[in-house]
PDB file of C-alpha atoms in Angstrom:
ATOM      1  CA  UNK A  28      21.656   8.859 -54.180  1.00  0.00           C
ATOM      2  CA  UNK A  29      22.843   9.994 -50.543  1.00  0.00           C
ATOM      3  CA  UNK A  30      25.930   9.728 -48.723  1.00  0.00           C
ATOM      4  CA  UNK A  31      26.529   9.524 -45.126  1.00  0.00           C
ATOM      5  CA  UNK A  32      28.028  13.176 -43.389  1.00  0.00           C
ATOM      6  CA  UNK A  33      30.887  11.483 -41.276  1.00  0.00           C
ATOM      7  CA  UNK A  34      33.013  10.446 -44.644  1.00  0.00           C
ATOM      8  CA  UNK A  35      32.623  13.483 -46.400  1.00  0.00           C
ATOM      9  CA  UNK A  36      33.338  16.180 -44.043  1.00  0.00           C
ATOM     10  CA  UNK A  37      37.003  14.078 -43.500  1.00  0.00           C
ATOM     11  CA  UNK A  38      39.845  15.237 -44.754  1.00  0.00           C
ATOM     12  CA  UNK A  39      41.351  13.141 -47.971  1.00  0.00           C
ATOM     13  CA  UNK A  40      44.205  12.595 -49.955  1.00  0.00           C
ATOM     14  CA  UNK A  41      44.354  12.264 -53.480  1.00  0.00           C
ATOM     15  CA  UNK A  42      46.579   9.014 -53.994  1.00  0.00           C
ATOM     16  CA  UNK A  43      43.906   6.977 -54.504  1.00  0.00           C
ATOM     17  CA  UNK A  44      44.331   3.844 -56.792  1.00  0.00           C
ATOM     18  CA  UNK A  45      42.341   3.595 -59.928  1.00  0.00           C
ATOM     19  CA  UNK A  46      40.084   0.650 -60.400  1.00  0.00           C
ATOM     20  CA  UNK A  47      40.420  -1.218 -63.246  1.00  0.00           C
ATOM     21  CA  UNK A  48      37.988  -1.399 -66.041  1.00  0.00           C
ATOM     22  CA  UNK A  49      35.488  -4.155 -65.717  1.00  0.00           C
ATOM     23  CA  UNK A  50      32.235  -4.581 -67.459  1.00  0.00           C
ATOM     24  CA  UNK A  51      28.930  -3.118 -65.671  1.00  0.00           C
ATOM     25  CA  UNK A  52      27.085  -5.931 -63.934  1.00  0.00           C
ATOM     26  CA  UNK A  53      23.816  -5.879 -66.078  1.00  0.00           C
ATOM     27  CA  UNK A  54      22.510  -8.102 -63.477  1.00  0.00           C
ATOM     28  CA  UNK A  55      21.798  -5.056 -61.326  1.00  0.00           C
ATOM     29  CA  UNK A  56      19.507  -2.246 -61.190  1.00  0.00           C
ATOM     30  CA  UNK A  57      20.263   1.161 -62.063  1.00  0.00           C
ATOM     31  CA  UNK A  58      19.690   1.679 -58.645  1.00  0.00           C
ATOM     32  CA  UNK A  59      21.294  -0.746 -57.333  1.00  0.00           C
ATOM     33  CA  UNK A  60      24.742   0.403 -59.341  1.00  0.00           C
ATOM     34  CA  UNK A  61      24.037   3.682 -58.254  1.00  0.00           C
ATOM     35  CA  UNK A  62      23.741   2.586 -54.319  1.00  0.00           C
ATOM     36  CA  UNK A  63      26.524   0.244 -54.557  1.00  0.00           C
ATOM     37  CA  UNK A  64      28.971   3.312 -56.358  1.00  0.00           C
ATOM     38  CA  UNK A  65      28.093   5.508 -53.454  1.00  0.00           C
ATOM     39  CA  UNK A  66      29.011   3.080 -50.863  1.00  0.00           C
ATOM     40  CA  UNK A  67      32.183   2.246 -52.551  1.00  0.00           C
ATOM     41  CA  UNK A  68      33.047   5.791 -52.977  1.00  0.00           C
ATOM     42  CA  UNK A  69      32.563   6.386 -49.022  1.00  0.00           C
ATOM     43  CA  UNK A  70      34.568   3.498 -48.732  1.00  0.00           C
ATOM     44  CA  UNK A  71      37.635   4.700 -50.676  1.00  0.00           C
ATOM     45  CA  UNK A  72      37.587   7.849 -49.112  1.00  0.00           C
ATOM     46  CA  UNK A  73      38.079   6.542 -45.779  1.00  0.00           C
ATOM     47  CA  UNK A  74      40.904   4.238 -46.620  1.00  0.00           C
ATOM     48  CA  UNK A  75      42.730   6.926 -48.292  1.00  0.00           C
ATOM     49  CA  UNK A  76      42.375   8.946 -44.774  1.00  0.00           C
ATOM     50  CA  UNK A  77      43.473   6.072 -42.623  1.00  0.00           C
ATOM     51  CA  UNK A  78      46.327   4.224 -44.562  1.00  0.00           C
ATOM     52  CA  UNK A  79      44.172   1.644 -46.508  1.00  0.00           C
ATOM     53  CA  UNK A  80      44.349   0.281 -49.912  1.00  0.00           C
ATOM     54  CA  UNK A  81      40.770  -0.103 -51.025  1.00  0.00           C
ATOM     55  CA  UNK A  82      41.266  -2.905 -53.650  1.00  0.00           C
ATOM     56  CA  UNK A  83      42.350  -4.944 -52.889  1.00  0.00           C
ATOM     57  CA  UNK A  84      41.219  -4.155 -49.020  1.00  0.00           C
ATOM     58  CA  UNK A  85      42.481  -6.738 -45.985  1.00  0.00           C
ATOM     59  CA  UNK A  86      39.319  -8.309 -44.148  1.00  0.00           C
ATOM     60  CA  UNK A  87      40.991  -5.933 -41.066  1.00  0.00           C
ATOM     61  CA  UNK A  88      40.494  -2.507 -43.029  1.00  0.00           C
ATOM     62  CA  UNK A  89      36.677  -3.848 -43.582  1.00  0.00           C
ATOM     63  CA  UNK A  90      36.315  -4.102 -40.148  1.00  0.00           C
ATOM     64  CA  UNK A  91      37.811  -1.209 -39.208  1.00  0.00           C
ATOM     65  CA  UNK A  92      35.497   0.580 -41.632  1.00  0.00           C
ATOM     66  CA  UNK A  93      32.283  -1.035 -40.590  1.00  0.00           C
ATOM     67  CA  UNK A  94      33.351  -0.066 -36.407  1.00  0.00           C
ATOM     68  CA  UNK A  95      33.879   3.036 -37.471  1.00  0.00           C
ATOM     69  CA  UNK A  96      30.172   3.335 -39.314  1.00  0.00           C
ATOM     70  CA  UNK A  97      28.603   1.745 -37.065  1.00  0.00           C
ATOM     71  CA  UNK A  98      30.047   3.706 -34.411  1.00  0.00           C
ATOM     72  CA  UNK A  99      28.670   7.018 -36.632  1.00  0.00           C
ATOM     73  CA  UNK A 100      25.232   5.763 -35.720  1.00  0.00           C
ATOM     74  CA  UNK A 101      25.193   3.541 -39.357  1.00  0.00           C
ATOM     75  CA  UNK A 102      22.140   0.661 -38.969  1.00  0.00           C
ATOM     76  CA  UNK A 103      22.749  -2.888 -39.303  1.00  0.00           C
ATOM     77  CA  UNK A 104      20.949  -2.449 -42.978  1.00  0.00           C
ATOM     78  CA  UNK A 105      23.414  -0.011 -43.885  1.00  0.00           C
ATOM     79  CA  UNK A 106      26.707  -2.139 -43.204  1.00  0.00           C
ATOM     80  CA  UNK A 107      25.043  -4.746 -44.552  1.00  0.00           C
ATOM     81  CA  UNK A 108      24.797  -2.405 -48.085  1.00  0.00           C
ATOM     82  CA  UNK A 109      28.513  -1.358 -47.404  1.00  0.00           C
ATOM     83  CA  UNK A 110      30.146  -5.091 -47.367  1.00  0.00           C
ATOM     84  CA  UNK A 111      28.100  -5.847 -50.137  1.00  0.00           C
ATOM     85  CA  UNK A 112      29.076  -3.282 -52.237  1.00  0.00           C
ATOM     86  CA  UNK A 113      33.035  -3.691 -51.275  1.00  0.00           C
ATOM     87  CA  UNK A 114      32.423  -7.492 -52.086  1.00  0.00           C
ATOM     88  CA  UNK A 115      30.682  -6.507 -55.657  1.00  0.00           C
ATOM     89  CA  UNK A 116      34.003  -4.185 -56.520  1.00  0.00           C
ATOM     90  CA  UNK A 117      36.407  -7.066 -55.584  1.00  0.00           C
ATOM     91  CA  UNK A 118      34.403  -9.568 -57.458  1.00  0.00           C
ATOM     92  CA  UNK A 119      34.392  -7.035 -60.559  1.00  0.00           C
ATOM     93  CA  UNK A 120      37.638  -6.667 -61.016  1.00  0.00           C
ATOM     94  CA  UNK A 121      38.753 -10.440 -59.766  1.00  0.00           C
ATOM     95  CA  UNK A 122      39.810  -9.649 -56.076  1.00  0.00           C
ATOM     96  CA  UNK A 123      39.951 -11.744 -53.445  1.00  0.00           C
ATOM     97  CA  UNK A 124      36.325 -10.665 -51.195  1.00  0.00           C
ATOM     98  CA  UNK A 125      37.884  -9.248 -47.764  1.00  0.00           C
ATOM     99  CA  UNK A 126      33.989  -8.665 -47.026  1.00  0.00           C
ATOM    100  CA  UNK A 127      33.521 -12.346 -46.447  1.00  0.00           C
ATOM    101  CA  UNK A 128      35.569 -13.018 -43.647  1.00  0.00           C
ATOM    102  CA  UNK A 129      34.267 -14.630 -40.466  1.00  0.00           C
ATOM    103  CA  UNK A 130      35.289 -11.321 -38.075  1.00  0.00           C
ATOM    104  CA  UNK A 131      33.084  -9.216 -40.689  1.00  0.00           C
ATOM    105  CA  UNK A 132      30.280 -11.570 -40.290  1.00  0.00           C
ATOM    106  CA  UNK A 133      30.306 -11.718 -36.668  1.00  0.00           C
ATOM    107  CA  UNK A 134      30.736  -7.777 -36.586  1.00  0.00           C
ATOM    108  CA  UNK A 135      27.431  -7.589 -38.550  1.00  0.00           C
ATOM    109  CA  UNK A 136      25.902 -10.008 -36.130  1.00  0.00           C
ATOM    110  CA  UNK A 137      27.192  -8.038 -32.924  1.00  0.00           C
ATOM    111  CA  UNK A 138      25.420  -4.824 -34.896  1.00  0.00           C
ATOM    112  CA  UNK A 139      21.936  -6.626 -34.930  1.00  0.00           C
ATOM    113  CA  UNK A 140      22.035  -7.467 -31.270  1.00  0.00           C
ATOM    114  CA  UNK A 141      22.919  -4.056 -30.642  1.00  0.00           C
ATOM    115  CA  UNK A 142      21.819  -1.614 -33.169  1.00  0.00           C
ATOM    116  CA  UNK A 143      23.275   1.992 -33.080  1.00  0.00           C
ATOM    117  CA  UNK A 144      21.362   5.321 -33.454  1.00  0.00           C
ATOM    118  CA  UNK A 145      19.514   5.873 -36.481  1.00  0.00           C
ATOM    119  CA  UNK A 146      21.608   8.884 -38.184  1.00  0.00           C
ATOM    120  CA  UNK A 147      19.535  10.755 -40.779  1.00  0.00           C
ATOM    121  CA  UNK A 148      21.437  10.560 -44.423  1.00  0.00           C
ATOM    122  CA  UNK A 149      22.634  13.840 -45.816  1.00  0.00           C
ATOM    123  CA  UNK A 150      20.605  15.492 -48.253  1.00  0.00           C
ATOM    124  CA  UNK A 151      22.792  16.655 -51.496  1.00  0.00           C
ATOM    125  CA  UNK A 152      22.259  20.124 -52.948  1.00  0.00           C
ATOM    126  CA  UNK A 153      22.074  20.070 -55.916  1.00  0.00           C
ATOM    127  CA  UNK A 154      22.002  22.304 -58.902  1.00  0.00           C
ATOM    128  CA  UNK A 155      17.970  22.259 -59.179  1.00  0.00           C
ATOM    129  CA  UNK A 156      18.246  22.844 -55.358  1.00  0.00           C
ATOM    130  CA  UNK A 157      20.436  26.314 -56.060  1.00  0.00           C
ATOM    131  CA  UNK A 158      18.781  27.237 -58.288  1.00  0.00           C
ATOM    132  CA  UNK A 159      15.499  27.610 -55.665  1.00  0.00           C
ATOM    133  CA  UNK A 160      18.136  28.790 -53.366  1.00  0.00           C
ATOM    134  CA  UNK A 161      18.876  31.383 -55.483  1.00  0.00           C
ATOM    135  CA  UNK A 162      15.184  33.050 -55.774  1.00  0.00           C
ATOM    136  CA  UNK A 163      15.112  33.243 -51.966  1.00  0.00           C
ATOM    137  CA  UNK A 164      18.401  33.774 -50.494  1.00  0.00           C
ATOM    138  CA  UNK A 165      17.868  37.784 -50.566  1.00  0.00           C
ATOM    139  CA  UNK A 166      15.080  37.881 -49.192  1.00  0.00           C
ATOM    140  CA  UNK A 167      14.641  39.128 -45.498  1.00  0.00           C
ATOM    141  CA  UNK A 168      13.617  36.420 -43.113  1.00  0.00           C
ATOM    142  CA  UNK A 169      11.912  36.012 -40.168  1.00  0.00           C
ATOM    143  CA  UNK A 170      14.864  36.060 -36.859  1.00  0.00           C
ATOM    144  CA  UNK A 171      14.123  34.533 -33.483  1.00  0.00           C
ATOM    145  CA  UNK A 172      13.015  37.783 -32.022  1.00  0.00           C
ATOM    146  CA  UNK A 173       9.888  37.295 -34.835  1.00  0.00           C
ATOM    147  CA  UNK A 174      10.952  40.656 -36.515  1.00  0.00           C
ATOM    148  CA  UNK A 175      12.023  40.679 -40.195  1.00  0.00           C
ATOM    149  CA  UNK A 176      15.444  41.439 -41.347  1.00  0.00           C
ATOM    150  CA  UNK A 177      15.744  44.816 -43.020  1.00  0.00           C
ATOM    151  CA  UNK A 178      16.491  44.798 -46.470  1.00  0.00           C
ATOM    152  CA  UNK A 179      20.032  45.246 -46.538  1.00  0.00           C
ATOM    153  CA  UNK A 180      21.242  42.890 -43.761  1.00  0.00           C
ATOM    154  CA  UNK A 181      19.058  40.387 -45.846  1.00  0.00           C
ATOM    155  CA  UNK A 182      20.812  40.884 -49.029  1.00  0.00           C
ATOM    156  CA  UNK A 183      24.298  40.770 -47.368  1.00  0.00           C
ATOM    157  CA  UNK A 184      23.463  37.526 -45.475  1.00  0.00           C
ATOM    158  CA  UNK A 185      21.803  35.833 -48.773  1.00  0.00           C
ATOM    159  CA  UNK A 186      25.049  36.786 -51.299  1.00  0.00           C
ATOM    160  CA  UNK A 187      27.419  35.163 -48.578  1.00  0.00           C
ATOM    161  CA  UNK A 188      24.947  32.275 -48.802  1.00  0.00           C
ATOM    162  CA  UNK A 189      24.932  32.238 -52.585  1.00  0.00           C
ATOM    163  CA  UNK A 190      29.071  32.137 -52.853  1.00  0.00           C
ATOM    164  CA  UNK A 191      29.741  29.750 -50.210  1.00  0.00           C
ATOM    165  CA  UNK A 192      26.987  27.195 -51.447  1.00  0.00           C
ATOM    166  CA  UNK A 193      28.758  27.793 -55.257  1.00  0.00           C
ATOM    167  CA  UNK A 194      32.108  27.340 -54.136  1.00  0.00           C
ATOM    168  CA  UNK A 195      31.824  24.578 -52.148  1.00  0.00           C
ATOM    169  CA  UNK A 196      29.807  22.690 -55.286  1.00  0.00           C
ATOM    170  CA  UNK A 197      32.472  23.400 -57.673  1.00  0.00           C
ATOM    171  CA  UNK A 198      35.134  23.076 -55.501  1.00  0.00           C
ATOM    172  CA  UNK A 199      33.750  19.985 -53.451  1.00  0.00           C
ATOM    173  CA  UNK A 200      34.870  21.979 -50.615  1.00  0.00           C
ATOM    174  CA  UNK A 201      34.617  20.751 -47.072  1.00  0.00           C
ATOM    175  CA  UNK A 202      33.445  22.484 -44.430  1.00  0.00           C
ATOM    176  CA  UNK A 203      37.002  23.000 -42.966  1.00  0.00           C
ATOM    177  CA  UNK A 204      38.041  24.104 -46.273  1.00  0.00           C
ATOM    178  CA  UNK A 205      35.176  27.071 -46.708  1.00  0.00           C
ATOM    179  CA  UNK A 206      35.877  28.000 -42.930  1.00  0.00           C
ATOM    180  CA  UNK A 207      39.113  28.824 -43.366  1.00  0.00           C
ATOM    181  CA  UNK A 208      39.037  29.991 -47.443  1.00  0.00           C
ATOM    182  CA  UNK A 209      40.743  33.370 -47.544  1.00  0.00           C
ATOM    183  CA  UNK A 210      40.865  35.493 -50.333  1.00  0.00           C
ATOM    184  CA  UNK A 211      44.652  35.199 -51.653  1.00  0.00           C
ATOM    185  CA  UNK A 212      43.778  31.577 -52.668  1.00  0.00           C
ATOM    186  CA  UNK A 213      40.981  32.563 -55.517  1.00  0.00           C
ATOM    187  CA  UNK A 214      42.217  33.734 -58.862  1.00  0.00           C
ATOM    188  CA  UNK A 215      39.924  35.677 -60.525  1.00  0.00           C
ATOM    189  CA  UNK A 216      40.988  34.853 -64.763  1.00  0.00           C
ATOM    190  CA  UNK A 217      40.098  37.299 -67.655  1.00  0.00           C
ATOM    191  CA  UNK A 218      37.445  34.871 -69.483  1.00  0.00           C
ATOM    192  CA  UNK A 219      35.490  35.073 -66.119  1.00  0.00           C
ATOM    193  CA  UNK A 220      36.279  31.813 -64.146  1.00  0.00           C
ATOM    194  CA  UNK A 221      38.548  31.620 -61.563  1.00  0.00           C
ATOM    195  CA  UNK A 222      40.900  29.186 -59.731  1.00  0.00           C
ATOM    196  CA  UNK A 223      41.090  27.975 -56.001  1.00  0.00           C
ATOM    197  CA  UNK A 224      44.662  27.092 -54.796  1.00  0.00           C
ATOM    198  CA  UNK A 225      44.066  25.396 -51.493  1.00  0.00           C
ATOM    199  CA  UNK A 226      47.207  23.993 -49.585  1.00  0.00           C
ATOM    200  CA  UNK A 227      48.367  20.415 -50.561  1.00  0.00           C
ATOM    201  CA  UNK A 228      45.386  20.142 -53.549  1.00  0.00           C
ATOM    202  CA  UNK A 229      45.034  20.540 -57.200  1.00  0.00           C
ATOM    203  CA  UNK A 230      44.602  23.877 -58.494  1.00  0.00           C
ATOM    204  CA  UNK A 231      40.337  24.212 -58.609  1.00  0.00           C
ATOM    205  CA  UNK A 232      38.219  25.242 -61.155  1.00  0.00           C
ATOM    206  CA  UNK A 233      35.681  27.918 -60.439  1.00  0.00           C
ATOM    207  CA  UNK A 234      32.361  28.959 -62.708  1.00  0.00           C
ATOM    208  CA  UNK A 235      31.683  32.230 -64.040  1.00  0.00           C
ATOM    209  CA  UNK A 236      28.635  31.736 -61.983  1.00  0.00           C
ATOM    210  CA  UNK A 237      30.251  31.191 -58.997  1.00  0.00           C
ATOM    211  CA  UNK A 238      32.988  33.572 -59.630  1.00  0.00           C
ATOM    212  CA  UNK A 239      30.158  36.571 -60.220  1.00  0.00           C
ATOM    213  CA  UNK A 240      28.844  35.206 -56.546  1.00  0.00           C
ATOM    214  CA  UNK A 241      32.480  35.816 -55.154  1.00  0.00           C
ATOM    215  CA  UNK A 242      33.037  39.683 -56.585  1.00  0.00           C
ATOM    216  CA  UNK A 243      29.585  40.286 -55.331  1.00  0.00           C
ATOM    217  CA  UNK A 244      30.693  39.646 -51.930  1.00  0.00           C
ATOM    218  CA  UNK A 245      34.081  41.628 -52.577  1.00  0.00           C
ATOM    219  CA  UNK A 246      33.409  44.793 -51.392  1.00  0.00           C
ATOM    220  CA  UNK A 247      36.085  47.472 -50.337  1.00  0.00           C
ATOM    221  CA  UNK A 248      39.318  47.241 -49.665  1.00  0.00           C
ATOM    222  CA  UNK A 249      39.275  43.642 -48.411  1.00  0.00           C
ATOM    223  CA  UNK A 250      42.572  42.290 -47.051  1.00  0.00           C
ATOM    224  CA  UNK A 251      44.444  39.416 -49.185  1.00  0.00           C
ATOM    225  CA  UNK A 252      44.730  37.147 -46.136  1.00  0.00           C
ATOM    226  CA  UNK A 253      40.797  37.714 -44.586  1.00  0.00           C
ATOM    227  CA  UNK A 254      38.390  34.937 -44.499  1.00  0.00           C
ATOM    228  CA  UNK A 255      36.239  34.942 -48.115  1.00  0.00           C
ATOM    229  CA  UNK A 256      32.972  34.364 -46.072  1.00  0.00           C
ATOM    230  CA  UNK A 257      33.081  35.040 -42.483  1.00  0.00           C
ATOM    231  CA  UNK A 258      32.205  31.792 -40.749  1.00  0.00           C
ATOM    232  CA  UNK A 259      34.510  30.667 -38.859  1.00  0.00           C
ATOM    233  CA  UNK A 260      33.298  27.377 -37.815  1.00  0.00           C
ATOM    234  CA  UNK A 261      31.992  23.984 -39.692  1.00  0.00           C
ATOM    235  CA  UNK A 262      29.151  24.128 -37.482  1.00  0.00           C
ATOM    236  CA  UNK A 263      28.152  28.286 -38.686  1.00  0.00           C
ATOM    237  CA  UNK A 264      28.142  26.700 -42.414  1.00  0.00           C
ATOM    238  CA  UNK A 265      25.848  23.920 -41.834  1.00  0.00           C
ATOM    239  CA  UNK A 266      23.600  26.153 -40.398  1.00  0.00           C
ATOM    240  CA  UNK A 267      23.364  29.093 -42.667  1.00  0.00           C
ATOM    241  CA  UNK A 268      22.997  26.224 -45.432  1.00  0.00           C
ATOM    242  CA  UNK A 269      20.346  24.459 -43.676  1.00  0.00           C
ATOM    243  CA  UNK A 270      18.795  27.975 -43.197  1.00  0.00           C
ATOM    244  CA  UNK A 271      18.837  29.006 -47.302  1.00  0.00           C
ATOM    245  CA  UNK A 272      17.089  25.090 -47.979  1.00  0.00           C
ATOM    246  CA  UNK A 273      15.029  25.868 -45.526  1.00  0.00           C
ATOM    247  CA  UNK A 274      13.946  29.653 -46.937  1.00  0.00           C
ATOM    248  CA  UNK A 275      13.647  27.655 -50.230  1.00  0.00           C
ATOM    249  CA  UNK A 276      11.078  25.190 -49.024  1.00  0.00           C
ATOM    250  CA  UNK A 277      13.414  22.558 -49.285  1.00  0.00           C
ATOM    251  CA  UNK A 278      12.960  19.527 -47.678  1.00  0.00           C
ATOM    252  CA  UNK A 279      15.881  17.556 -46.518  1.00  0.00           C
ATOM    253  CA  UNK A 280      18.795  16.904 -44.076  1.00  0.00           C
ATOM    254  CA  UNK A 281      20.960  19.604 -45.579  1.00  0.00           C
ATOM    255  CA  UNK A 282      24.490  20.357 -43.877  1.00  0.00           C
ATOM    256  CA  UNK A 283      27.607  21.480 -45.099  1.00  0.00           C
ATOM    257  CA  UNK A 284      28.143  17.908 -46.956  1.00  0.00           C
ATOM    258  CA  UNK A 285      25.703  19.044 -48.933  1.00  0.00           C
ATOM    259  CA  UNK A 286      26.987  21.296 -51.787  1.00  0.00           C
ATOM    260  CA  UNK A 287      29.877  18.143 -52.135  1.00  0.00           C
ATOM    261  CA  UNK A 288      27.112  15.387 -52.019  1.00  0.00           C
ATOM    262  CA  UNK A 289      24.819  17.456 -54.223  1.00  0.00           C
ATOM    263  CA  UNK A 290      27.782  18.199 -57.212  1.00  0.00           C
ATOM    264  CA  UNK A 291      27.933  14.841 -57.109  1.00  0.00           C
ATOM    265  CA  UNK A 292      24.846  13.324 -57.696  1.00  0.00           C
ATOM    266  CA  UNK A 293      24.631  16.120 -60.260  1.00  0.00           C
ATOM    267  CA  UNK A 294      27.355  14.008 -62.505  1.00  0.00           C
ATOM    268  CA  UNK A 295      25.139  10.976 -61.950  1.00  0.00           C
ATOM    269  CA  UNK A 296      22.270  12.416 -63.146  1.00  0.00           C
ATOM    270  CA  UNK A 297      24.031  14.413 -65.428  1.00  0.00           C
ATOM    271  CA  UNK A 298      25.335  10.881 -67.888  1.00  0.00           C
ATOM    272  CA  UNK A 299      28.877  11.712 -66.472  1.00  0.00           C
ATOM    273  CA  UNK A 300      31.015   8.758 -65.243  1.00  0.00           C
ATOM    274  CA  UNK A 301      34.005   9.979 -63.315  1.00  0.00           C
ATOM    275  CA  UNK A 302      36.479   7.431 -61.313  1.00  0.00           C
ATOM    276  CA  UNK A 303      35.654   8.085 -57.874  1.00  0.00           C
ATOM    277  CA  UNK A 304      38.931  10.025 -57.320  1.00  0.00           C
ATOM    278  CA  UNK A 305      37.291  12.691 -58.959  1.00  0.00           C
ATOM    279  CA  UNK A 306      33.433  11.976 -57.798  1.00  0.00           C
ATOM    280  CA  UNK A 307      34.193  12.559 -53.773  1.00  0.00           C
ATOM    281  CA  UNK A 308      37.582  14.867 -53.998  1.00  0.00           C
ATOM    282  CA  UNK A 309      38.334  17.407 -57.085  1.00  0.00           C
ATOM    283  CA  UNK A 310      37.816  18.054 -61.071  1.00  0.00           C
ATOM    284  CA  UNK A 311      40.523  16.792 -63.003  1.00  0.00           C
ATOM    285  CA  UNK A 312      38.546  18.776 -66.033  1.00  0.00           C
ATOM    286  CA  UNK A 313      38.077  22.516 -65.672  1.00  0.00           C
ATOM    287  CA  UNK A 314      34.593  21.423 -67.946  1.00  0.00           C
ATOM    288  CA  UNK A 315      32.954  19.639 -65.530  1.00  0.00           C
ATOM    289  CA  UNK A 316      31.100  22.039 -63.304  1.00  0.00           C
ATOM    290  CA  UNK A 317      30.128  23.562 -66.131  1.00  0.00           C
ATOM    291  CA  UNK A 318      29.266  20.023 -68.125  1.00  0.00           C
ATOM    292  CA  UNK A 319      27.130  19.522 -65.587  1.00  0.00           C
ATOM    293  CA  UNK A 320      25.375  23.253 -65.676  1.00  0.00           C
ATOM    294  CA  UNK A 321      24.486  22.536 -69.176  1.00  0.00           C
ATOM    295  CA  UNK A 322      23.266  19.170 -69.008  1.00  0.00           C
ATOM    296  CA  UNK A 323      20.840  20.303 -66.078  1.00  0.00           C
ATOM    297  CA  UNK A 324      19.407  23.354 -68.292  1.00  0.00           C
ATOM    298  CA  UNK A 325      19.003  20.655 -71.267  1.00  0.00           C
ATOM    299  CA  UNK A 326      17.049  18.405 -69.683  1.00  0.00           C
ATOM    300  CA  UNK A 327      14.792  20.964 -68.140  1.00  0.00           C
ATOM    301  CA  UNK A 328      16.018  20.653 -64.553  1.00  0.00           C
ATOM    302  CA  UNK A 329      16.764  24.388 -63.565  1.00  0.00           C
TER     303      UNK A 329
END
């Protein structure tokens, strides 16, 4: 399951409608459900972000959407997945279909005649993926120069790697949000986890795991109010996570949508069905990061 980079790395809200229940359509695929949840899910999020109500959606808002996709380099086969998976939600729940009106249709038409770039989809990291991550991330790698980092610069630069690709999983962080994560916003709790308290969010959950990744990069007298990893810029992020896949031997298009997208396919694999509130933004269950540790170990994935 992969989700396109231009939806997650947006900022959201959280006031996003629940759907109601409706029965799965066992007409489908697995696959198919899974393809059609991620679209919808990208699909929320952006009508949260520009003043949308996803269901029921106006014909307008799925136009809007489908410009703006196709304008992020989406192919005519990929708005064709998006409308169909907005129509499949509306019909589910017994919506009127916005996805079938005629200025949709001729948008799709006016995207086959002139087809925009072909974006590569993100690649989610997920918990198998850290764990890989995890084996190589201390050790020294070959710089531009061709010379090998010594020891110690190597196993600074791979515990920075290890915390920021942790926190951003269990925190769904985006890039903004790990860019500008200073230390006065983590709570470090006696039972070993810890809580994030970013501006205008939920309080977040944080691992034992992850927290033992954070005090390994806490060292010294390190000022309340100084940046937890250093990187000051989305674009620094993507590429020292793109650089620890890479180490791995990990194939992929891996950017700093990944640790989100990656968490997330986790749950799917994982047996756990969250509303899609808490699939693209933030754990309503302090468990869940952890549910989904354990189910990964269990089934032999790690």
């Amino acid at each position: 399951m992969t989700f396109s980079a231009e939806v997650l790395d947006e900022d959201t809200t959280s006031g996003l409608p629940e759907i109601r229940d409706a029965p799965a359509d066992e007409s489908l695929s697995a696959s198919t459900r899974r393809n059609y949840a991620g679209a919808w899910n990208r699909f929320r999020a952006w009508a949260s972000d520009n003043g949308h109500t996803s269901l029921p959606a106006t014909s307008e808002a799925v136009e809007e959407y489908l410009k703006h996709r196709h304008a992020n380099g989406r192919r005519p086969s990929s708005l064709k997945a998006d409308r169909a998976a907005i129509r499949h939600h509306h019909r589910r729940t017994g919506r009127p279909v916005p996805s079938d009106s005629p200025v949709v249709r001729r948008l799709l038409q006016d995207s086959l005649s002139r087809p925009g770039q072909d974006a590569q989809e993100v690649t989610g990291l997920t918990g198998a993926h850290l764990a890989r991550i995890r084996d190589t991330a201390t050790k020294p790698r070959r710089q531009q120069a061709g010379r090998f980092e010594n020891e110690d610069a190597a196993r600074v630069r791979g515990l920075v790697d290890l915390a920021l690709i942790s926190t951003m999983r269990d925190a769904l962080l985006r890039r903004s949000e790990a860019a500008t994560l200073r230390w006065d916003a983590i709570d470090f709790l006696s039972d070993g986890t810890g809580r994030l308290n970013l501006a205008r969010r939920p309080v977040q959950y944080l691992s034992p795991r992850t927290v033992e990744a954070l005090r390994a990069i806490q060292t010294g007298d390190v000022p309340a109010d100084a940046l937890v990893f250093g990187l000051k810029s989305g674009r620094s992020i993507s590429n020292r996570i793109k650089a620890a896949a890479a180490a791995a031997g990990l194939r992929g298009n891996f950017t700093a949508s990944s640790p989100r997208i990656g968490m997330a396919e986790d749950l799917d694999r994982a047996g756990i069905r969250l509303s899609a509130l808490e699939v693209t933004r933030r754990w309503h269950d302090a468990r869940m990061p952890d549910l989904v540790t354990a189910a990964y170990y269990v089934r032999g994935a790690e």
